[in-house]
Amino acid sequence: VEDYKKLYPGDTEYRKRIYIAAGDALYNNGKADAAERLYKEYLEKDNDKDVLNALISLQVNEKKYGELGQSLDKQDKSVDNTYLKAVAATGVGNYSEAEGYYNEVLNSIQNDESSSMYAKVKSNQIRNYFLWEKYDSVISEGEKYIAREDIQDRDEIIEKIALSYYRSDNPEKSREYFSKLLSNPATAEDTKFQIAESYLAEKNYDKAKEIYDGVYATSESEK
């Protein structure tokens, strides 16, 4: 890129392709910051949609939500743009602002609840409620969401429902939802620990100890 800039300072025909190719190469080699600087350098002279999209994709992947919001402000308004603004707002802790964006997207696609966009927006809206500590909303929206057949993040949302019940002083319902996750071997021991915590919250110390002992024995056997 440096040689290109020196040799062809006035070129416009190949400039975008060279910057995007170089940015992709940098990013794929673990140099995200350098790729980001390159895209921004291009955009200082030319607000090109393809380069801006490359920059936005990088910032989403790297969870640079503060800068993502600034980049999205330069993009034309669209449903996808509004959705990413919601994600960015959640990422920097502006949960109320994120909720506004999520609702704007949901209103735009309200007649197409079968779309993958709808499921994606709802799951992220539930995550936003959880971070916002609006546990009643996590429970009500989460229970409707996991009844759908077209979602891939069911276990994560079930966990958030279970935690929301726990933090709402309802350990019995919390345990009911955590029990739905016991079939996943990757998270089974963590789930058992959470179930033990629910018994502890009820002062059922014998049952809590029984489960804690089982989790401890499993962890010792795996060392």
CSV table of C-alpha atoms in Angstrom, one decimal:
chain,number,residue,atom,x,y,z
A,1,VAL,CA,0.0,0.0,0.0
A,2,GLU,CA,2.8,2.4,0.8
A,3,ASP,CA,4.5,1.7,-2.6
A,4,TYR,CA,1.1,2.1,-4.3
A,5,LYS,CA,0.5,5.5,-2.6
A,6,LYS,CA,4.0,6.8,-3.7
A,7,LEU,CA,3.8,5.5,-7.3
A,8,TYR,CA,0.2,6.3,-8.1
A,9,PRO,CA,-0.9,9.2,-5.9
A,10,GLY,CA,-3.7,10.2,-8.2
A,11,ASP,CA,-5.2,6.7,-9.0
A,12,THR,CA,-8.9,6.3,-8.4
A,13,GLU,CA,-9.6,3.1,-10.5
A,14,TYR,CA,-7.8,0.6,-8.3
A,15,ARG,CA,-7.6,2.4,-4.9
A,16,LYS,CA,-10.6,0.8,-3.3
A,17,ARG,CA,-9.7,-2.7,-4.3
A,18,ILE,CA,-6.2,-2.3,-3.1
A,19,TYR,CA,-7.2,-0.9,0.3
A,20,ILE,CA,-9.9,-3.6,0.9
A,21,ALA,CA,-7.5,-6.4,-0.2
A,22,ALA,CA,-4.7,-5.0,2.1
A,23,GLY,CA,-7.2,-4.5,5.0
A,24,ASP,CA,-8.4,-8.1,4.6
A,25,ALA,CA,-4.9,-9.4,4.6
A,26,LEU,CA,-3.9,-7.5,7.7
A,27,TYR,CA,-7.0,-8.6,9.5
A,28,ASN,CA,-6.5,-12.3,8.6
A,29,ASN,CA,-3.0,-12.0,9.9
A,30,GLY,CA,-4.2,-10.8,13.3
A,31,LYS,CA,-3.5,-7.1,12.7
A,32,ALA,CA,-6.9,-5.8,13.3
A,33,ASP,CA,-5.8,-2.3,14.5
A,34,ALA,CA,-3.6,-1.8,11.3
A,35,ALA,CA,-6.5,-2.9,9.1
A,36,GLU,CA,-8.8,-0.5,10.9
A,37,ARG,CA,-6.4,2.4,10.4
A,38,LEU,CA,-6.1,1.5,6.7
A,39,TYR,CA,-9.9,1.6,6.2
A,40,LYS,CA,-10.2,4.9,8.1
A,41,GLU,CA,-7.4,6.4,6.0
A,42,TYR,CA,-9.3,5.5,2.9
A,43,LEU,CA,-12.6,7.0,4.3
A,44,GLU,CA,-10.9,10.3,5.1
A,45,LYS,CA,-10.9,11.0,1.4
A,46,ASP,CA,-13.8,8.9,0.0
A,47,ASN,CA,-16.9,7.8,2.0
A,48,ASP,CA,-17.2,4.6,0.0
A,49,LYS,CA,-19.9,2.1,1.1
A,50,ASP,CA,-17.8,-1.1,0.6
A,51,VAL,CA,-14.9,0.2,2.6
A,52,LEU,CA,-17.2,1.5,5.3
A,53,ASN,CA,-18.9,-2.0,5.4
A,54,ALA,CA,-15.5,-3.6,5.8
A,55,LEU,CA,-14.7,-1.2,8.7
A,56,ILE,CA,-18.0,-1.9,10.3
A,57,SER,CA,-17.6,-5.7,10.0
A,58,LEU,CA,-14.2,-5.4,11.7
A,59,GLN,CA,-15.5,-3.3,14.5
A,60,VAL,CA,-18.4,-5.7,15.1
A,61,ASN,CA,-16.0,-8.7,15.1
A,62,GLU,CA,-13.6,-6.9,17.5
A,63,LYS,CA,-16.4,-5.6,19.7
A,64,LYS,CA,-15.3,-2.0,19.3
A,65,TYR,CA,-18.8,-0.8,20.0
A,66,GLY,CA,-17.9,2.9,20.7
A,67,GLU,CA,-16.3,3.3,17.3
A,68,LEU,CA,-18.9,1.2,15.7
A,69,GLY,CA,-21.6,3.7,16.6
A,70,GLN,CA,-19.6,6.5,14.9
A,71,SER,CA,-19.1,4.4,11.7
A,72,LEU,CA,-22.8,3.5,11.6
A,73,ASP,CA,-23.7,7.2,11.7
A,74,LYS,CA,-22.0,7.6,8.3
A,75,GLN,CA,-24.0,4.8,6.7
A,76,ASP,CA,-27.4,5.1,5.0
A,77,LYS,CA,-30.3,4.3,7.3
A,78,SER,CA,-31.5,0.7,7.0
A,79,VAL,CA,-32.9,-2.1,9.2
A,80,ASP,CA,-29.4,-3.8,9.4
A,81,ASN,CA,-27.8,-0.5,10.3
A,82,THR,CA,-30.4,0.1,13.1
A,83,TYR,CA,-29.8,-3.4,14.4
A,84,LEU,CA,-26.1,-2.9,14.6
A,85,LYS,CA,-26.6,0.5,16.3
A,86,ALA,CA,-28.6,-1.5,18.9
A,87,VAL,CA,-25.7,-4.0,19.3
A,88,ALA,CA,-23.2,-1.1,19.7
A,89,ALA,CA,-25.4,0.6,22.3
A,90,THR,CA,-25.6,-2.5,24.3
A,91,GLY,CA,-21.9,-3.0,24.0
A,92,VAL,CA,-21.2,0.4,25.6
A,93,GLY,CA,-23.9,0.0,28.3
A,94,ASN,CA,-26.5,2.3,26.8
A,95,TYR,CA,-29.3,-0.2,27.4
A,96,SER,CA,-32.2,2.3,27.0
A,97,GLU,CA,-30.9,3.5,23.7
A,98,ALA,CA,-30.4,0.0,22.5
A,99,GLU,CA,-34.0,-0.9,23.5
A,100,GLY,CA,-35.2,2.0,21.2
A,101,TYR,CA,-33.2,0.6,18.3
A,102,TYR,CA,-34.3,-3.0,18.9
A,103,ASN,CA,-38.0,-1.9,18.9
A,104,GLU,CA,-37.4,0.2,15.8
A,105,VAL,CA,-36.1,-2.9,14.0
A,106,LEU,CA,-38.9,-5.1,15.3
A,107,ASN,CA,-41.5,-2.6,14.2
A,108,SER,CA,-40.0,-2.7,10.7
A,109,ILE,CA,-40.1,-6.5,10.4
A,110,GLN,CA,-43.3,-7.1,12.5
A,111,ASN,CA,-45.0,-8.8,9.6
A,112,ASP,CA,-42.1,-11.3,9.1
A,113,GLU,CA,-41.6,-13.0,12.4
A,114,SER,CA,-40.4,-16.1,10.6
A,115,SER,CA,-37.3,-14.3,9.4
A,116,SER,CA,-33.9,-15.0,10.8
A,117,MET,CA,-33.5,-11.3,11.4
A,118,TYR,CA,-36.5,-11.5,13.9
A,119,ALA,CA,-35.0,-14.3,15.9
A,120,LYS,CA,-31.6,-12.6,16.0
A,121,VAL,CA,-33.0,-9.2,17.1
A,122,LYS,CA,-35.2,-10.8,19.8
A,123,SER,CA,-32.3,-12.8,21.3
A,124,ASN,CA,-30.1,-9.7,21.4
A,125,GLN,CA,-32.9,-7.7,22.9
A,126,ILE,CA,-33.2,-10.3,25.7
A,127,ARG,CA,-29.5,-10.1,26.3
A,128,ASN,CA,-29.9,-6.3,26.6
A,129,TYR,CA,-32.7,-6.8,29.1
A,130,PHE,CA,-30.4,-9.1,31.1
A,131,LEU,CA,-27.5,-6.6,31.2
A,132,TRP,CA,-30.0,-3.9,32.0
A,133,GLU,CA,-31.1,-6.0,35.0
A,134,LYS,CA,-34.7,-6.0,33.7
A,135,TYR,CA,-35.3,-9.5,34.8
A,136,ASP,CA,-39.1,-9.5,34.4
A,137,SER,CA,-38.6,-8.7,30.8
A,138,VAL,CA,-35.9,-11.4,30.3
A,139,ILE,CA,-38.4,-13.9,31.7
A,140,SER,CA,-41.5,-12.9,29.8
A,141,GLU,CA,-39.7,-12.3,26.4
A,142,GLY,CA,-37.3,-15.2,26.9
A,143,GLU,CA,-40.1,-17.8,27.6
A,144,LYS,CA,-41.8,-16.7,24.4
A,145,TYR,CA,-38.6,-16.8,22.5
A,146,ILE,CA,-37.5,-20.3,23.4
A,147,ALA,CA,-40.9,-21.6,22.3
A,148,ARG,CA,-39.8,-20.8,18.7
A,149,GLU,CA,-38.3,-23.6,16.5
A,150,ASP,CA,-35.9,-21.4,14.5
A,151,ILE,CA,-33.3,-20.4,17.1
A,152,GLN,CA,-29.8,-21.6,17.6
A,153,ASP,CA,-29.1,-19.9,21.0
A,154,ARG,CA,-31.8,-21.6,23.1
A,155,ASP,CA,-29.4,-22.8,25.8
A,156,GLU,CA,-28.0,-19.3,26.3
A,157,ILE,CA,-31.5,-17.7,26.6
A,158,ILE,CA,-32.6,-20.5,29.0
A,159,GLU,CA,-29.6,-19.8,31.2
A,160,LYS,CA,-30.5,-16.1,31.3
A,161,ILE,CA,-34.1,-16.9,32.2
A,162,ALA,CA,-32.9,-19.2,35.0
A,163,LEU,CA,-30.5,-16.6,36.3
A,164,SER,CA,-33.3,-13.9,36.1
A,165,TYR,CA,-35.6,-16.1,38.2
A,166,TYR,CA,-32.8,-16.6,40.7
A,167,ARG,CA,-32.1,-12.9,40.9
A,168,SER,CA,-35.8,-12.3,41.3
A,169,ASP,CA,-35.8,-14.5,44.5
A,170,ASN,CA,-37.5,-17.4,42.8
A,171,PRO,CA,-35.0,-20.3,43.2
A,172,GLU,CA,-37.6,-23.0,42.4
A,173,LYS,CA,-38.3,-21.6,38.9
A,174,SER,CA,-34.6,-20.9,38.5
A,175,ARG,CA,-33.9,-24.6,39.1
A,176,GLU,CA,-36.6,-25.6,36.7
A,177,TYR,CA,-34.9,-23.8,33.9
A,178,PHE,CA,-31.4,-24.8,34.8
A,179,SER,CA,-32.5,-28.4,34.8
A,180,LYS,CA,-33.3,-28.0,31.1
A,181,LEU,CA,-29.5,-27.5,30.5
A,182,LEU,CA,-28.3,-30.7,32.2
A,183,SER,CA,-28.3,-32.7,28.9
A,184,ASN,CA,-25.5,-30.5,27.6
A,185,PRO,CA,-22.2,-32.2,28.7
A,186,ALA,CA,-20.2,-29.1,27.9
A,187,THR,CA,-22.0,-27.0,30.6
A,188,ALA,CA,-23.5,-29.7,32.8
A,189,GLU,CA,-21.2,-29.2,35.8
A,190,ASP,CA,-21.7,-25.5,35.8
A,191,THR,CA,-25.4,-26.0,35.6
A,192,LYS,CA,-25.3,-28.4,38.6
A,193,PHE,CA,-23.4,-25.8,40.5
A,194,GLN,CA,-26.1,-23.2,39.8
A,195,ILE,CA,-28.8,-25.7,40.9
A,196,ALA,CA,-26.9,-26.2,44.1
A,197,GLU,CA,-26.9,-22.4,44.6
A,198,SER,CA,-30.7,-22.4,44.2
A,199,TYR,CA,-31.0,-24.9,47.0
A,200,LEU,CA,-28.7,-22.9,49.1
A,201,ALA,CA,-30.9,-19.8,48.6
A,202,GLU,CA,-33.8,-21.9,50.0
A,203,LYS,CA,-31.6,-22.9,53.0
A,204,ASN,CA,-31.8,-26.5,51.9
A,205,TYR,CA,-28.3,-27.1,53.0
A,206,ASP,CA,-28.2,-30.9,52.7
A,207,LYS,CA,-29.4,-30.9,49.1
A,208,ALA,CA,-27.0,-28.1,48.2
A,209,LYS,CA,-24.1,-29.9,49.8
A,210,GLU,CA,-25.0,-33.1,48.0
A,211,ILE,CA,-24.8,-31.4,44.6
A,212,TYR,CA,-21.6,-29.4,45.5
A,213,ASP,CA,-19.9,-32.6,46.6
A,214,GLY,CA,-20.8,-34.2,43.2
A,215,VAL,CA,-19.5,-31.3,41.3
A,216,TYR,CA,-16.3,-31.3,43.3
A,217,ALA,CA,-15.8,-35.0,42.8
A,218,THR,CA,-16.2,-34.7,39.1
A,219,SER,CA,-13.7,-31.8,38.9
A,220,GLU,CA,-11.1,-33.8,41.0
A,221,SER,CA,-11.5,-36.9,38.7
A,222,GLU,CA,-10.8,-34.7,35.6
A,223,LYS,CA,-7.5,-33.4,36.9
